[in-house]
Short mmCIF file of C-alpha atoms in Angstrom, two decimals:
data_model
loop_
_atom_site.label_atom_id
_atom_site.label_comp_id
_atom_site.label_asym_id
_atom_site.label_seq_id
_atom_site.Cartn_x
_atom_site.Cartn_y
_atom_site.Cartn_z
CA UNK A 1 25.68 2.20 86.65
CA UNK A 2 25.40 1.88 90.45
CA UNK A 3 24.24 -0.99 92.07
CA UNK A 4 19.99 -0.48 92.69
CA UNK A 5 19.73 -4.01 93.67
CA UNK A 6 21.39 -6.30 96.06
CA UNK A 7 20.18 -9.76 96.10
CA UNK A 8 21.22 -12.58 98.68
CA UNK A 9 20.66 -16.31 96.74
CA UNK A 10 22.10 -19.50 96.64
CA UNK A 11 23.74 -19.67 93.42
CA UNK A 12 23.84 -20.76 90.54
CA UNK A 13 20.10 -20.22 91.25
CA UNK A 14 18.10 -19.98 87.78
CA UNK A 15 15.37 -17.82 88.95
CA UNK A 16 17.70 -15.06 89.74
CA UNK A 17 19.18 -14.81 86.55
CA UNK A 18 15.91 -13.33 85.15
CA UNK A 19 17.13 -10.38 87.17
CA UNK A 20 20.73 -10.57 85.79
CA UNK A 21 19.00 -10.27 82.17
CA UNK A 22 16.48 -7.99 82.70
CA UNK A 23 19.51 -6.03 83.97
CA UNK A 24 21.38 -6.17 80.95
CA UNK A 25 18.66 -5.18 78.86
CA UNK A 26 17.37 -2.46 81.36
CA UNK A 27 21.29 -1.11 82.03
CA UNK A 28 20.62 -1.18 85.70
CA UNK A 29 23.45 -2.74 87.64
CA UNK A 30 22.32 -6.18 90.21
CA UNK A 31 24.90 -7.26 93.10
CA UNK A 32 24.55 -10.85 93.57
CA UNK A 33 25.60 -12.55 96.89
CA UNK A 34 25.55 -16.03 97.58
CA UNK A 35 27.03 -19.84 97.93
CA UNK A 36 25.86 -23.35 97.06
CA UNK A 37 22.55 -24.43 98.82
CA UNK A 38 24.23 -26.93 100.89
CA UNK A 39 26.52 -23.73 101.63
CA UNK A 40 23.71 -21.33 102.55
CA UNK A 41 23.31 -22.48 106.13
CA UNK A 42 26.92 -21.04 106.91
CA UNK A 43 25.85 -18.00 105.94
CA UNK A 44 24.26 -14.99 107.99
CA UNK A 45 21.19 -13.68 105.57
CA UNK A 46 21.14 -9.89 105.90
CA UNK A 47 21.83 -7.21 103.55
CA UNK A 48 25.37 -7.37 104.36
CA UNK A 49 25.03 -11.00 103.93
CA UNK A 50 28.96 -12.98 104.95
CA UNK A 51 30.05 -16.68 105.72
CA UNK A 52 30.13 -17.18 109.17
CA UNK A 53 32.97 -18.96 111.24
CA UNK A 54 31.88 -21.88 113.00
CA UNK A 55 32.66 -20.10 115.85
CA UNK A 56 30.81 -16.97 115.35
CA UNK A 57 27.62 -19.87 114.79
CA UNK A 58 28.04 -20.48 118.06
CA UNK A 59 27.91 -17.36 119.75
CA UNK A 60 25.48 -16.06 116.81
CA UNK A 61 21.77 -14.37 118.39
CA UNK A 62 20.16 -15.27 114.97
CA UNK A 63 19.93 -18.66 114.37
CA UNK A 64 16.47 -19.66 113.08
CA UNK A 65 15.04 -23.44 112.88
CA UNK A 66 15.65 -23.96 108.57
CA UNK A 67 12.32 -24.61 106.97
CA UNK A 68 10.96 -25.54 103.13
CA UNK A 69 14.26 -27.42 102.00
CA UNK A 70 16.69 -26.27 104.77
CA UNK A 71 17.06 -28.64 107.61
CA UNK A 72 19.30 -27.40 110.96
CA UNK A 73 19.93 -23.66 112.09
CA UNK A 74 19.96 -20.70 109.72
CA UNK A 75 21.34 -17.38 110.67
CA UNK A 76 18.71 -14.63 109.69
CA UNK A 77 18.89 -11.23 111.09
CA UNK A 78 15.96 -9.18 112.36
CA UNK A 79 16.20 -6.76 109.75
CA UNK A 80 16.55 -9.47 107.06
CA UNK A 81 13.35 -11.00 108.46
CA UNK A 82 11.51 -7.74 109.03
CA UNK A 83 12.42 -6.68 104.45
CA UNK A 84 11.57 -10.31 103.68
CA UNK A 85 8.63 -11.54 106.13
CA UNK A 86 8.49 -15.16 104.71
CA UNK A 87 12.12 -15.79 105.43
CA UNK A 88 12.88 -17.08 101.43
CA UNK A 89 15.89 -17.10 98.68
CA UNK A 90 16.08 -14.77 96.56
CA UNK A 91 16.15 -12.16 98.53
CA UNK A 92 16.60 -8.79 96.97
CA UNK A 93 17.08 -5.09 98.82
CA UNK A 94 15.99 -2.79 96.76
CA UNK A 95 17.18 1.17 96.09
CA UNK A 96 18.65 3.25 99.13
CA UNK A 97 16.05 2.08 101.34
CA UNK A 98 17.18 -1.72 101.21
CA UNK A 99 13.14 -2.49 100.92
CA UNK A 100 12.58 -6.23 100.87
CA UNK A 101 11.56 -7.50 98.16
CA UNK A 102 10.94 -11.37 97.39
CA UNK A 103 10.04 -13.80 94.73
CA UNK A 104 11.70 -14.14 91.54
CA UNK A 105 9.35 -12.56 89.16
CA UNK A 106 8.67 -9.14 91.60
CA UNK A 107 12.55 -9.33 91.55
CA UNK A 108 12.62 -9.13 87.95
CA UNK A 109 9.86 -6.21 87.75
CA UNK A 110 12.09 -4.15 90.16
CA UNK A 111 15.06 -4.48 87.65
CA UNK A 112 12.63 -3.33 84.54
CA UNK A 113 11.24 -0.23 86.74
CA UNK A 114 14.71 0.77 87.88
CA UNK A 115 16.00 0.67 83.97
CA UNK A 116 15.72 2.67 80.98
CA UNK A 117 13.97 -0.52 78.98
CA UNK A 118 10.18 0.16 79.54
CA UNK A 119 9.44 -1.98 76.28
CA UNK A 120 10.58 -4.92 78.82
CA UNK A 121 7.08 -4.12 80.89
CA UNK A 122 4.64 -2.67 78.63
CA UNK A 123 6.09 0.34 77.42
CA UNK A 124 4.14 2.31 80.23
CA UNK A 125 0.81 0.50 78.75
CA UNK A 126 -0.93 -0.32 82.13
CA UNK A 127 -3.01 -2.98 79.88
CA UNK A 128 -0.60 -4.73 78.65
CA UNK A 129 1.98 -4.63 81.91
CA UNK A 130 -1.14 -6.44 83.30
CA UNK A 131 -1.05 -9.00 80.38
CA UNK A 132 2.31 -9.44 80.88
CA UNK A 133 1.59 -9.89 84.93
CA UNK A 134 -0.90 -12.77 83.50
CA UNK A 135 2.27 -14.95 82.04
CA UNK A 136 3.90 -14.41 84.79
CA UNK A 137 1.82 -15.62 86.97
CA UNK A 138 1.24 -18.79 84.65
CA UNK A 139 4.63 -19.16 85.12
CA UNK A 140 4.89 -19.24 89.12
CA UNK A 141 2.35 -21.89 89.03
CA UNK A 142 4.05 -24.37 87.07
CA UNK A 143 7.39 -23.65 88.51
CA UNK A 144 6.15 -24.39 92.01
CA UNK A 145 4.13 -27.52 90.63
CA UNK A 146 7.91 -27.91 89.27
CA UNK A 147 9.81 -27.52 92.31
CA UNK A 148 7.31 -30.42 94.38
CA UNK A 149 8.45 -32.60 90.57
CA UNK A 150 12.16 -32.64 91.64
CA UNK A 151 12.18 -32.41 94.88
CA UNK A 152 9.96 -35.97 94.97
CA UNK A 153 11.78 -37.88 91.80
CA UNK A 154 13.94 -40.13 93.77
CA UNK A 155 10.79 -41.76 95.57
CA UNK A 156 8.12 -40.48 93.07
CA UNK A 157 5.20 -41.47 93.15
CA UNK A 158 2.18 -41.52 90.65
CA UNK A 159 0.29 -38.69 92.03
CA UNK A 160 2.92 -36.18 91.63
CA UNK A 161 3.81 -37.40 88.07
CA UNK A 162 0.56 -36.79 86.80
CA UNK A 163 0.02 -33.61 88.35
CA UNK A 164 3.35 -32.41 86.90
CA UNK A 165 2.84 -34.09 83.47
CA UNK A 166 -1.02 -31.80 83.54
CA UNK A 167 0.23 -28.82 84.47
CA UNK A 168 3.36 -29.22 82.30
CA UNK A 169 0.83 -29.21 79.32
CA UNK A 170 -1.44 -26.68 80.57
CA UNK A 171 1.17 -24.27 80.51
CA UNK A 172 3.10 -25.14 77.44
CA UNK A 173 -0.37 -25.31 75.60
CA UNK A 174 -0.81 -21.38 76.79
CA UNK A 175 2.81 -20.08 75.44
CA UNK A 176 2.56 -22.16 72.23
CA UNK A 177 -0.90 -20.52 71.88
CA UNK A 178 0.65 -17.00 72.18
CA UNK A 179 3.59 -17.46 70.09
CA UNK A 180 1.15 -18.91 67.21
CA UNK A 181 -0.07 -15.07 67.45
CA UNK A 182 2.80 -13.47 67.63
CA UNK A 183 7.06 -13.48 67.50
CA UNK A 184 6.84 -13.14 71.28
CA UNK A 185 4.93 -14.44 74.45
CA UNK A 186 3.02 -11.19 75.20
CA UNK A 187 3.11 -9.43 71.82
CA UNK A 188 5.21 -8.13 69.59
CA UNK A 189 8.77 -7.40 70.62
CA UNK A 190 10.32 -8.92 74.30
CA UNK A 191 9.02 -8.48 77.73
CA UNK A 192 9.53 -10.22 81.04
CA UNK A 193 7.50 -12.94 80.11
CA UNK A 194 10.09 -14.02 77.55
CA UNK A 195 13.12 -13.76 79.96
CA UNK A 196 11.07 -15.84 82.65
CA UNK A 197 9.81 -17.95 80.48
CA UNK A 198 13.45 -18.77 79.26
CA UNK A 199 14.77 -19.03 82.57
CA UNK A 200 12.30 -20.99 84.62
CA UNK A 201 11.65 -23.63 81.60
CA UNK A 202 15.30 -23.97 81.07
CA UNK A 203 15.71 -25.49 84.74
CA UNK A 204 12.53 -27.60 83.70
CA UNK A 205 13.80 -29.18 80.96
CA UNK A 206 16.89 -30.54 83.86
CA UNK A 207 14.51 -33.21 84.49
CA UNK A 208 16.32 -34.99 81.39
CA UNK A 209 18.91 -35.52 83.40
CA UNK A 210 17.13 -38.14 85.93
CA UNK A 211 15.96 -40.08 82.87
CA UNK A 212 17.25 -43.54 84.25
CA UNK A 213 15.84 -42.78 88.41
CA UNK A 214 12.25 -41.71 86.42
CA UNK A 215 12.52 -45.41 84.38
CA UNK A 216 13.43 -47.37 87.15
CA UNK A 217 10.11 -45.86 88.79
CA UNK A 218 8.27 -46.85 85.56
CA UNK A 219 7.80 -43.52 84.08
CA UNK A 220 9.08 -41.40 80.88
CA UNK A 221 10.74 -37.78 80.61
CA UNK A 222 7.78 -35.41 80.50
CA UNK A 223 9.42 -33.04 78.05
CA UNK A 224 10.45 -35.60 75.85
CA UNK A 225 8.09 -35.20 72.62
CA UNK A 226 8.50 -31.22 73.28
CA UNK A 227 9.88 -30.36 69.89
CA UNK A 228 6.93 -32.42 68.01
CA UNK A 229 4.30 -31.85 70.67
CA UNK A 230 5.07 -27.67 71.43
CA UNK A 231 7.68 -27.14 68.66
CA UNK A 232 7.12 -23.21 68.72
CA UNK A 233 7.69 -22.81 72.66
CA UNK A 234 11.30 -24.86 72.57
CA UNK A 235 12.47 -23.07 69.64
CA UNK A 236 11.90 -19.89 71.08
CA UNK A 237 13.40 -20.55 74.27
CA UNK A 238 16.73 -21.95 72.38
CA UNK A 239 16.81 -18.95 70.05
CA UNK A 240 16.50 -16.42 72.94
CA UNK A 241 19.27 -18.49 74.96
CA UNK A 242 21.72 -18.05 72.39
CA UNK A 243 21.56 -14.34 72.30
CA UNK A 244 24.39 -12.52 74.04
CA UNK A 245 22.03 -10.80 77.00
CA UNK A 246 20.93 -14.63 78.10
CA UNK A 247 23.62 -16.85 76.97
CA UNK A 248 26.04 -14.44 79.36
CA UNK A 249 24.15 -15.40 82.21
CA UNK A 250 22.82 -19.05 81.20
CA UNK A 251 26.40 -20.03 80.37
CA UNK A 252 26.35 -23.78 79.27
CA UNK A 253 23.25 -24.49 81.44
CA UNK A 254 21.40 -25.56 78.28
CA UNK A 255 24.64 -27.47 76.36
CA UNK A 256 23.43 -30.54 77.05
CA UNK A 257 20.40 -30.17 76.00
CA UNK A 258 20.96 -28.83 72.74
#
C-alpha cells in the first residue's frame, strides 16, 4: 500500500478514525499527523504539517487569528488555506495532487473511492451511494447539534438541552427504523453509514461521563434509556466496535461504557 491520503488532525480525534476504518476495509493506506487540541496551536498546518519552536512562532509569516474553538495565533500556510478554504481539522490531502479535502464524512468517501471495497459505497450503484449520502448527512446534523451539546455542558442551559435531547431522538428514531429493515443501516451488508454511524455516536455516548456537571444543572444523561428506548441502534454499534477493523482503531474508547 502507499500512502493516498495524508490527513493533518488533532488526535485522538473520533471523526478521523472513520477514515482509519474505511482504510482497513478498503486496503488503502491513511498517514495521520497530529497532537492534542490544546497542542494544535504549536503546530504549522500544511501538508508537511511539524511542531514549531517557539522561536520559529515568532519569526513565523503564517500566523492566523484561531477561530471556532481555537483562541490565540495559529500557523496556517497559504497552500494549506488555498486545499482547505474554511481553515478546519481534519484536514486531508488527497492523491499526488495533495487536493484539499475537508469534513469527516467526504474524508471517509475519499478512502472508499481510493480502495478496492466498493461494497463500502454502493457497490458502483449510483442509487444507493446516494442513499448512503442520505445517512450521512443525518449524521453531520446531529453531530454538529452534538458538538454545540458539549461544548455548552459546563454552563448549559435549557435551550441547548432540549434541542440536543430532539435531535438526539430524531436521529436515533431514523437508524433504529433502518436496522428494523435490515442487518445494516443502508441495506444489506456494511457501508459508510455503519462506520460513521459507529464512530460519531460512540463520542456521543461520552456525554455519560459529565453525568454529575448535567445533575448539578438539573438535567439527566440523554442516552440513558438507549438500550430500552433504541435497543437495535446500541447493539449494533457495540457489535461492530468489537470487530477487529474498528476495535483496532477505537481501542478502549468504548470500555467504559460497556
Amino acid at each position: 500500500m502507499s500512502s493516498k491520503i495524508r490527513i493533518f488532525s488533532y488526535l485522538p480525534n473520533p471523526r478521523v478514525w472513520k477514515s482509519l476504518i474505511t482504510a482497513k476495509f478498503a486496503n488503502v493506506d491513511v498517514e495521520v499527523i497530529g497532537d492534542k487540541p490544546k497542542n494544535l496551536a504549536n503546530w504549522l498546518w500544511d501538508y508537511d504539517a511539524k511542531a514549531l519552536s517557539d522561536d520559529e512562532k515568532l519569526v513565523s509569516p503564517h500566523a492566523r487569528k484561531g477561530k471556532r474553538g481555537f483562541t490565540g495565533d495559529l500557523y496556517k500556510t497559504d497552500e494549506f488555506l488555498e486545499a482547505h478554504p474554511f481553515g478546519t481539522v481534519p484536514a486531508a490531502f488527497v492523491g499526488d495532487e495533495k487536493t484539499g479535502v475537508f469534513e469527516s464524512n467526504s474524508i471517509m468517501r475519499s478512502v472508499a473511492r481510493l480502495g478496492n471495497s466498493d461494497s463500502l459505497y454502493g457497490k458502483n450503484d449510483p442509487s444507493l451511494s446516494s442513499r448512503i449520502d442520505s445517512f450521512l448527512d443525518a449524521n453531520l446534523v446531529f453531530s454538529r447539534e452534538h458538538q454545540v451539546y458539549i461544548l455548552s455542558i459546563e454552563s448549559l442551559s435549557e435551550y441547548t438541552y432540549d434541542r440536543m435531547k430532539s435531535a438526539y431522538e430524531f436521529y436515533l428514531d431514523g437508524i433504529e427504523s433502518a436496522l428494523s429493515k435490515s442487518e445494516y443501516i443502508s441495506g444489506d451488508y456494511l457501508t459508510l453509514a455503519d462506520i460513521s454511524y459507529v464512530c460519531d455516536f460512540s463520542q456521543f455516548l461520552r456525554e455519560g461521563k459529565y453525568q454529575e456537571i448535567l445533575k448539578k444543572q438539573g438535567f439527566n444523561i440523554i442516552s440513558q434509556d438507549i438500550k430500552d428506548t433504541h435497543p437495535k441502534s446500541i447493539n449494533h454499534l457495540l457489535n461492530l466496535s468489537d470487530q477487529e477493523q474498528f476495535s483496532s482503531v477505537m481501542g478502549p474508547y468504548l470500555d467504559w461504557y460497556k
